[in-house]
Short mmCIF file of C-alpha atoms in Angstrom, two decimals:
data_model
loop_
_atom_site.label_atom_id
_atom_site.label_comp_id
_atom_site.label_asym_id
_atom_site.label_seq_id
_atom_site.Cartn_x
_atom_site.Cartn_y
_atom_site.Cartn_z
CA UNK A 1 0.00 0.00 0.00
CA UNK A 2 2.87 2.29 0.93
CA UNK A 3 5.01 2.18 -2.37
CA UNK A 4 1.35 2.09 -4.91
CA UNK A 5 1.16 5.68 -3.35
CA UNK A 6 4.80 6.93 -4.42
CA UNK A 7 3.66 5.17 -7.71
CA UNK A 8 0.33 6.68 -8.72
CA UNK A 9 2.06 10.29 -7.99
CA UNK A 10 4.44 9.27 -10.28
CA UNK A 11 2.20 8.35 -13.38
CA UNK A 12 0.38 11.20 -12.81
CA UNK A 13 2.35 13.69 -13.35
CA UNK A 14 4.36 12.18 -16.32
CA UNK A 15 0.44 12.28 -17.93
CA UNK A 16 0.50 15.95 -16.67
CA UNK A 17 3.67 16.41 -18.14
CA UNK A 18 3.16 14.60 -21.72
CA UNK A 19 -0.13 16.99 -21.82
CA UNK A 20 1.83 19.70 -22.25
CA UNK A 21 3.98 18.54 -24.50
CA UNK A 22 3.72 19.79 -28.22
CA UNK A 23 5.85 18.96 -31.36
CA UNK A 24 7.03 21.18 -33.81
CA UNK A 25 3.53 20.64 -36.08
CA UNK A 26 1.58 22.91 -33.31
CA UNK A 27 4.46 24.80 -31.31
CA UNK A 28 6.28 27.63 -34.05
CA UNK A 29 8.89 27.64 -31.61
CA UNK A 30 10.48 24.54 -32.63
CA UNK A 31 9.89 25.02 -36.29
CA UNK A 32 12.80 24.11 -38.38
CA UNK A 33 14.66 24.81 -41.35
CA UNK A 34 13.06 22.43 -43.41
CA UNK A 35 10.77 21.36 -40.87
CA UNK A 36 8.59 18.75 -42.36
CA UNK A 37 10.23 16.43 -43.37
CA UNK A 38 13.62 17.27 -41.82
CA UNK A 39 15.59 13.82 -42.56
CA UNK A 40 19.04 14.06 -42.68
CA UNK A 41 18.64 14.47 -46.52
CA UNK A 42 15.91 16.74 -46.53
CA UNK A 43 16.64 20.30 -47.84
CA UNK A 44 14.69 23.69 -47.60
CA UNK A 45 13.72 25.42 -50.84
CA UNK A 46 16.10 27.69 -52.49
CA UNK A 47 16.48 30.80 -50.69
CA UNK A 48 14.78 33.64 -52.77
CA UNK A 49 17.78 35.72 -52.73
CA UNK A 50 19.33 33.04 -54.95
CA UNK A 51 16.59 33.93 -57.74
CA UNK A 52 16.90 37.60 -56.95
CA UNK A 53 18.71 39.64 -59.54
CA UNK A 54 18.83 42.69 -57.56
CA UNK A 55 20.21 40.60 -54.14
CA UNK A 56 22.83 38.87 -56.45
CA UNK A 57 24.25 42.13 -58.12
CA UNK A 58 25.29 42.82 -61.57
CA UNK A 59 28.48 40.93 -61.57
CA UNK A 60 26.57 37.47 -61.20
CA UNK A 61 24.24 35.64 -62.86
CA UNK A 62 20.49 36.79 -62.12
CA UNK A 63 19.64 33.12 -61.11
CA UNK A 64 21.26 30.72 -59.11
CA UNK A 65 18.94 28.79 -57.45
CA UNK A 66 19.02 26.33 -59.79
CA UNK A 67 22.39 24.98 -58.54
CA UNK A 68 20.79 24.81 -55.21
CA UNK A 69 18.74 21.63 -55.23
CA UNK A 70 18.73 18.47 -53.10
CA UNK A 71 20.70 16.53 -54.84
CA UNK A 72 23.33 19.26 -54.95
CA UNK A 73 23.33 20.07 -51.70
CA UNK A 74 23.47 16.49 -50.35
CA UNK A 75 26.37 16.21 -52.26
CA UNK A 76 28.21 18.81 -50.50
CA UNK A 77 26.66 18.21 -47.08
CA UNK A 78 28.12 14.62 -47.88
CA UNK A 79 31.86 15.62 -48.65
CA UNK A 80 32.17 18.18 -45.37
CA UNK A 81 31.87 14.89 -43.42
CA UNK A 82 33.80 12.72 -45.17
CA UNK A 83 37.82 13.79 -43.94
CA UNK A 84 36.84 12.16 -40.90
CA UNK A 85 37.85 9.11 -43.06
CA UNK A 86 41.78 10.36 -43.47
CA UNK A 87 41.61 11.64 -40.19
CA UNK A 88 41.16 8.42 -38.24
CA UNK A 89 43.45 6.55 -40.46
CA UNK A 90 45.77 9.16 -39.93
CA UNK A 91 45.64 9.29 -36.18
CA UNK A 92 45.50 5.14 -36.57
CA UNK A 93 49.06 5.24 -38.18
CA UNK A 94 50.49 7.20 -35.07
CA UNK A 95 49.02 4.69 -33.16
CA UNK A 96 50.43 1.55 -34.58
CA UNK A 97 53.55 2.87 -35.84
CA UNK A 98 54.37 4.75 -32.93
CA UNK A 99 57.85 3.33 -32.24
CA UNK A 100 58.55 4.91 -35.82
CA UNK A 101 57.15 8.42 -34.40
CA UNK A 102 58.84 8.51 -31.54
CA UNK A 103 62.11 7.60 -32.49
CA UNK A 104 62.22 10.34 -34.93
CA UNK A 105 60.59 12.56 -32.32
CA UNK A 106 63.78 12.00 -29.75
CA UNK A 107 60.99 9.39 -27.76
CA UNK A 108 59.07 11.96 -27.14
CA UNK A 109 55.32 10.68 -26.71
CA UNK A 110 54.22 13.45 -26.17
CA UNK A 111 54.55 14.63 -29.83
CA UNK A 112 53.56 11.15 -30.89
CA UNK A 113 50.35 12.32 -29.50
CA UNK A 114 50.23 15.69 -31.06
CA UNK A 115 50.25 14.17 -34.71
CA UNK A 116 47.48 11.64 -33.26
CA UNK A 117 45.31 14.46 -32.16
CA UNK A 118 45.98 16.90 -35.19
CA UNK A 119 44.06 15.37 -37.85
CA UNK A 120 41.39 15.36 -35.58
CA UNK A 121 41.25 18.35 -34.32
CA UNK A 122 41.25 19.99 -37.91
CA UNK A 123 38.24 18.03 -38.46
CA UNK A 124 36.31 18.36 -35.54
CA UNK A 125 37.71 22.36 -35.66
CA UNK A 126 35.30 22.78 -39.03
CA UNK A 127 32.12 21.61 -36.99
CA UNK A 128 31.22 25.49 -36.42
CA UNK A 129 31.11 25.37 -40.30
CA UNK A 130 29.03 22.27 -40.51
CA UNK A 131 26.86 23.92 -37.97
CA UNK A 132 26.39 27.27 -39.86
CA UNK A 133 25.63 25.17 -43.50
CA UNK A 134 22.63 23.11 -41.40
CA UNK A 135 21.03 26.16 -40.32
CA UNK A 136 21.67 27.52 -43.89
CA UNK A 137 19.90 24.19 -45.41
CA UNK A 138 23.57 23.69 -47.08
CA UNK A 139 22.80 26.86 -49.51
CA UNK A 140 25.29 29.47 -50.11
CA UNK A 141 23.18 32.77 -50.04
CA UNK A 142 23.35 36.39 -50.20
CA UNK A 143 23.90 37.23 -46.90
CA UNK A 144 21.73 39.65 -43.86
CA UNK A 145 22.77 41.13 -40.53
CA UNK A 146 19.74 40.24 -38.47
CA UNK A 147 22.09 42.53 -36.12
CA UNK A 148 20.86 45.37 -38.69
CA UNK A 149 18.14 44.52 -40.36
CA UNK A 150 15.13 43.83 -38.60
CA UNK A 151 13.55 42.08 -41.29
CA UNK A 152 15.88 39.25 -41.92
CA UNK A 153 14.54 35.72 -42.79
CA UNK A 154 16.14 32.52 -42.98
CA UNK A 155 13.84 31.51 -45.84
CA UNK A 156 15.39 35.03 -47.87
CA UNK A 157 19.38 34.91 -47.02
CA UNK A 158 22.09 33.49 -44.47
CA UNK A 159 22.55 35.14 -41.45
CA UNK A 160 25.52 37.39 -41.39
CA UNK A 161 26.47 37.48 -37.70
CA UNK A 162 26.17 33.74 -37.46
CA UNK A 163 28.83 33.79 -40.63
CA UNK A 164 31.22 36.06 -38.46
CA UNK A 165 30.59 33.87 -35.19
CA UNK A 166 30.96 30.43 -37.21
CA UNK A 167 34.42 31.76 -38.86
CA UNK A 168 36.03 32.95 -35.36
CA UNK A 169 35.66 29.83 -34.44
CA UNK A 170 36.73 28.17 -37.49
CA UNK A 171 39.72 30.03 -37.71
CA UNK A 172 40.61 29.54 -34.64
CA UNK A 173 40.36 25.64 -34.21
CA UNK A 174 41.94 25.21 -37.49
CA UNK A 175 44.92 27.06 -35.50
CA UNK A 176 44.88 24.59 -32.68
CA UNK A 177 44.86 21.88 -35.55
CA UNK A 178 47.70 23.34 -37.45
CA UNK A 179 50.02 24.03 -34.71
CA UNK A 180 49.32 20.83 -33.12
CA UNK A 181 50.89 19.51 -36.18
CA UNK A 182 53.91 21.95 -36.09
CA UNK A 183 54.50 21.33 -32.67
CA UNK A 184 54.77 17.33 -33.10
CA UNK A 185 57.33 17.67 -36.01
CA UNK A 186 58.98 20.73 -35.22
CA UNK A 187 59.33 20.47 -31.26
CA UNK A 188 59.22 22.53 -28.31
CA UNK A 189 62.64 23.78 -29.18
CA UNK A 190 61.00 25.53 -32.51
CA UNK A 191 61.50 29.52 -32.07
CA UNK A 192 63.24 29.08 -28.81
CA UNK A 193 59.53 28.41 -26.90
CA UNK A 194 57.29 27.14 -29.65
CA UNK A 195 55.05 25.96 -26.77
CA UNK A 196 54.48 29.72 -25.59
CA UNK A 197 54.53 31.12 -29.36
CA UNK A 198 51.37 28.60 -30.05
CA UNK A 199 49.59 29.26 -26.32
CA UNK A 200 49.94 32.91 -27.46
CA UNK A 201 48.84 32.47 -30.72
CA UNK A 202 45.40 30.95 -29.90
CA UNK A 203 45.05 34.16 -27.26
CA UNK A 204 45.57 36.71 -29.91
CA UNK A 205 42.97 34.91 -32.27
CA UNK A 206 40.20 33.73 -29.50
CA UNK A 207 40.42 36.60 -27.50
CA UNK A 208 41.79 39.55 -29.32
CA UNK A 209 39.55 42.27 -30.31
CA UNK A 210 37.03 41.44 -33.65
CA UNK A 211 36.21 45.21 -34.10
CA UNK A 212 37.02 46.18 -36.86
CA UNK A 213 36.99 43.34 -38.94
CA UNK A 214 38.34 43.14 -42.29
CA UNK A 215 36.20 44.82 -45.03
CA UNK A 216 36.50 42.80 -48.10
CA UNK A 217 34.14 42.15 -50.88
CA UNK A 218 33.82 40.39 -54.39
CA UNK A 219 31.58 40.62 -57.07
CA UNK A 220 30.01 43.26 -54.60
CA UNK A 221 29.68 40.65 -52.03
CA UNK A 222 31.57 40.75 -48.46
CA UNK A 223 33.81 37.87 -47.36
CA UNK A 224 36.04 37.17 -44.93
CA UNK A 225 34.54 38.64 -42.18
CA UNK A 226 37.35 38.40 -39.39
CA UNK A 227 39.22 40.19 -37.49
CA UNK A 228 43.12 40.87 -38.04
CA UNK A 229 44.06 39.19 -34.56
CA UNK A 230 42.50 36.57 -35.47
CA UNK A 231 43.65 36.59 -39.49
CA UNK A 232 47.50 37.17 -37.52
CA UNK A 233 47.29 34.54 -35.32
CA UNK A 234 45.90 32.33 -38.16
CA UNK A 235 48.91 33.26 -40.43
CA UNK A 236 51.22 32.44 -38.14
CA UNK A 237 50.11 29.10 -37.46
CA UNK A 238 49.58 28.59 -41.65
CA UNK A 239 53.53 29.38 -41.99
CA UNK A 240 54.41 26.72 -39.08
CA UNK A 241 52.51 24.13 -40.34
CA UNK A 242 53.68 24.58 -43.91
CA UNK A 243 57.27 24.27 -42.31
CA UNK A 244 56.28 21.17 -40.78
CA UNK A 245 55.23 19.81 -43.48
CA UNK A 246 58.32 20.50 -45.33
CA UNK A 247 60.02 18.67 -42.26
CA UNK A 248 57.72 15.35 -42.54
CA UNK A 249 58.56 15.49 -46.32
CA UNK A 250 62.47 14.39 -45.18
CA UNK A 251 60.73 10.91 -43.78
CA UNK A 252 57.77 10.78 -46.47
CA UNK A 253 60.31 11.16 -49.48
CA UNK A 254 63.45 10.36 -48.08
CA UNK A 255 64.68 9.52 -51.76
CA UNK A 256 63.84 12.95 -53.82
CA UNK A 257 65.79 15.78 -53.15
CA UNK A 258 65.44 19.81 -53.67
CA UNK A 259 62.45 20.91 -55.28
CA UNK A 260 60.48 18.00 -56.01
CA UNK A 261 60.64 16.73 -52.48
CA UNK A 262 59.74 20.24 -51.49
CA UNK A 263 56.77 20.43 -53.75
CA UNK A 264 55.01 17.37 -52.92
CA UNK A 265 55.58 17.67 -49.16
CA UNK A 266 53.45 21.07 -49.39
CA UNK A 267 51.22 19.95 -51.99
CA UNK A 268 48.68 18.20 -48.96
CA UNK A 269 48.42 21.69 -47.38
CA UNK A 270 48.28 23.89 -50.74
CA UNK A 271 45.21 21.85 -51.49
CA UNK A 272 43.45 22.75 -48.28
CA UNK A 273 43.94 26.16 -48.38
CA UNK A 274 43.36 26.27 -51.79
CA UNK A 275 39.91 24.52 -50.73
CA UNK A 276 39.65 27.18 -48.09
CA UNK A 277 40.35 30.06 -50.41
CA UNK A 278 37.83 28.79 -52.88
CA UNK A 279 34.70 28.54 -50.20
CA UNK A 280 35.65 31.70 -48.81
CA UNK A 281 36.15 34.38 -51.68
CA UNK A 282 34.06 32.20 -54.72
CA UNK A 283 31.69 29.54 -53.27
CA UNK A 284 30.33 33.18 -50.54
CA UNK A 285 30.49 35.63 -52.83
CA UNK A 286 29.14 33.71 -56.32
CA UNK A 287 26.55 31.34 -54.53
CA UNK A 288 27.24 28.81 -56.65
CA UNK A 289 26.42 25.32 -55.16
CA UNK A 290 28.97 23.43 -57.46
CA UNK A 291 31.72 25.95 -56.09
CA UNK A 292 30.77 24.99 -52.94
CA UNK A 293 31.29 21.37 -53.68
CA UNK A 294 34.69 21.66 -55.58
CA UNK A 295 35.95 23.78 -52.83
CA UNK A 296 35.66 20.72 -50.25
CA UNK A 297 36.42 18.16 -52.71
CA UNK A 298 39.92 19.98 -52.39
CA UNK A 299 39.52 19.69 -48.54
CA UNK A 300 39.24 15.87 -48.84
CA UNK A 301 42.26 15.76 -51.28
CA UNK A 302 44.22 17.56 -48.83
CA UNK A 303 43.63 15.05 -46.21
CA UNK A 304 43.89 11.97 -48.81
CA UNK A 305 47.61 13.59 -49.45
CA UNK A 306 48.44 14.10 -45.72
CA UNK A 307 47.61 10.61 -44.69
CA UNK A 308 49.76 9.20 -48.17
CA UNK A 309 52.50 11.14 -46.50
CA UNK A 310 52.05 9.72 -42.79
CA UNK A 311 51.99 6.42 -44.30
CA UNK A 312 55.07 6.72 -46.49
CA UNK A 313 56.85 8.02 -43.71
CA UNK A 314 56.10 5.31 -41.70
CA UNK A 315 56.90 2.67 -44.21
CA UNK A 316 60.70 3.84 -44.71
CA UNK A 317 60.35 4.07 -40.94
CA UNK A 318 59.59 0.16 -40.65
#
């Protein structure tokens, strides 16, 4: 008698509960972007900016929405996941070739475990990206400041202060990713304190100041929108990794010599900035879905490359 007490308060109010409950169908506050359906493969209309001549400008075409259908966007939804796949065989080779790693990094483990993590983290530091393209319904759009214009709607153009938010954060965990990197194959030793240097590099990008940012536009279209401490600290990490890179290339191509070891040891990281460099100033500023797509094609190349150069290494190695 004692514990059906305990129990009928219980069941009553998870009914009191559940009646409150509403889905997305009768509460607008849970609405999505699509809503219904909103699979994973489901994709919003195209954005009437895309069809807009006057939102688009005179330097584009007056209609792109046609590049922006399912299929299409799938496609590129599909290829911003797939590094993970070089990643973890990247971070596998570490693992079980890690008495080749550490005997070329003086035993260290500890930057064993900083070319483990780095592959990872430059995945996993794009996520802010991945996150921005969902709410965008993968399009590439003309893009509003709902900061400034009160009449901003998702269903008309991406949101500009989401852009600048998703990009500080980009930028700045594809740092941490990059430096990671340099730090395993360089060492601490790197620029007398390369441990400092890179703790002080992700200070000046996370926390420096993002007013003003840089004003930079293309076919009447801005990009870019970051800060210079951030865009410095960024740099700085883009020259150490391409110097670690050119390191790895001694074990990765032990047998070629001046420039043609020297070009394909940067070639992995050339193709993922060029990937970059294509999203950011054509894929933004054209809104062009098949940009958008060949842009992180060149992402997954990049990674393909890097991985062909851990394993090469560690073949000589063995």
């Amino acid at each position: 008698m004692n514990m059906r007490l305990p129990l009928c308060l219980l069941v009553s109010l998870c009914i009191s509960a559940a009646s409150g409950v509403k889905t997305s169908s009768t509460n607008p506050i849970l609405l999505g972007f699509p809503d219904n359906p909103a699979w994973g493969w489901d994709k919003a209309p195209p954005k009437s900016s895309l069809s807009d001549p006057k939102e688009l400008g005179p330097d584009l075409p007056p209609d792109q929405s046609k590049t922006a259908k399912q299929f299409n966007l799938n496609l590129v939804q599909l290829v911003h996941w797939t590094p993970i796949i070089p990643a973890v065989l990247m971070a596998k080779n570490v693992y079980f070739y890690s008495d080749f790693w550490d005997g070329i990094f003086d035993n260290d483990k500890r930057r064993s475990l900083l070319m483990l993590l780095s592959p990872i983290i430059a995945f996993f530091g794009g996520l802010p990206g991945i996150m921005m393209h969902t709410y965008e319904s993968w399009q590439v759009a003309p893009f509003k400041n709902p900061l400034d214009d009160p009449n901003f709607k998702i269903s008309d153009f991406n949101n500009q202060w989401l852009r600048i938010v998703a990009y500080q954060f980009i930028f700045v965990m594809q740092y941490v990713g990059l430096i990671t990197f340099a730090l395993g194959v360089l060492g601490y030793d790197f620029l007398a304190n390369f441990k400092i240097w890179s703790i002080l590099g992700f200070l000046v990008g996370y926390l420096g100041n993002q007013h003003p940012k840089i004003s930079f536009s293309l076919f009447q279209h801005n990009t870019m929108p970051l800060s210079w401490y951030t865009i410095g600290a960024f740099g700085f990490g883009v020259i150490c990794n391409l110097l670690a890179f050119i390191k790895l290339g001694e074990y990765s191509f032990p047998d070629l010599k001046g420039a043609d070891r020297l070009i394909k040891s940067v070639l992995a990281p050339l193709l993922i900035a060029a990937g970059g460099v294509i999203e950011g100033l054509l894929a933004e500023t054209r809104f062009n879905q098949w940009i958008h797509f060949f842009a992180v094609v060149l992402f997954n190349w990049g990674f393909w490359k890097q991985l062909q150069m851990y394993n090469l290494a560690a073949a000589v190695g063995v």
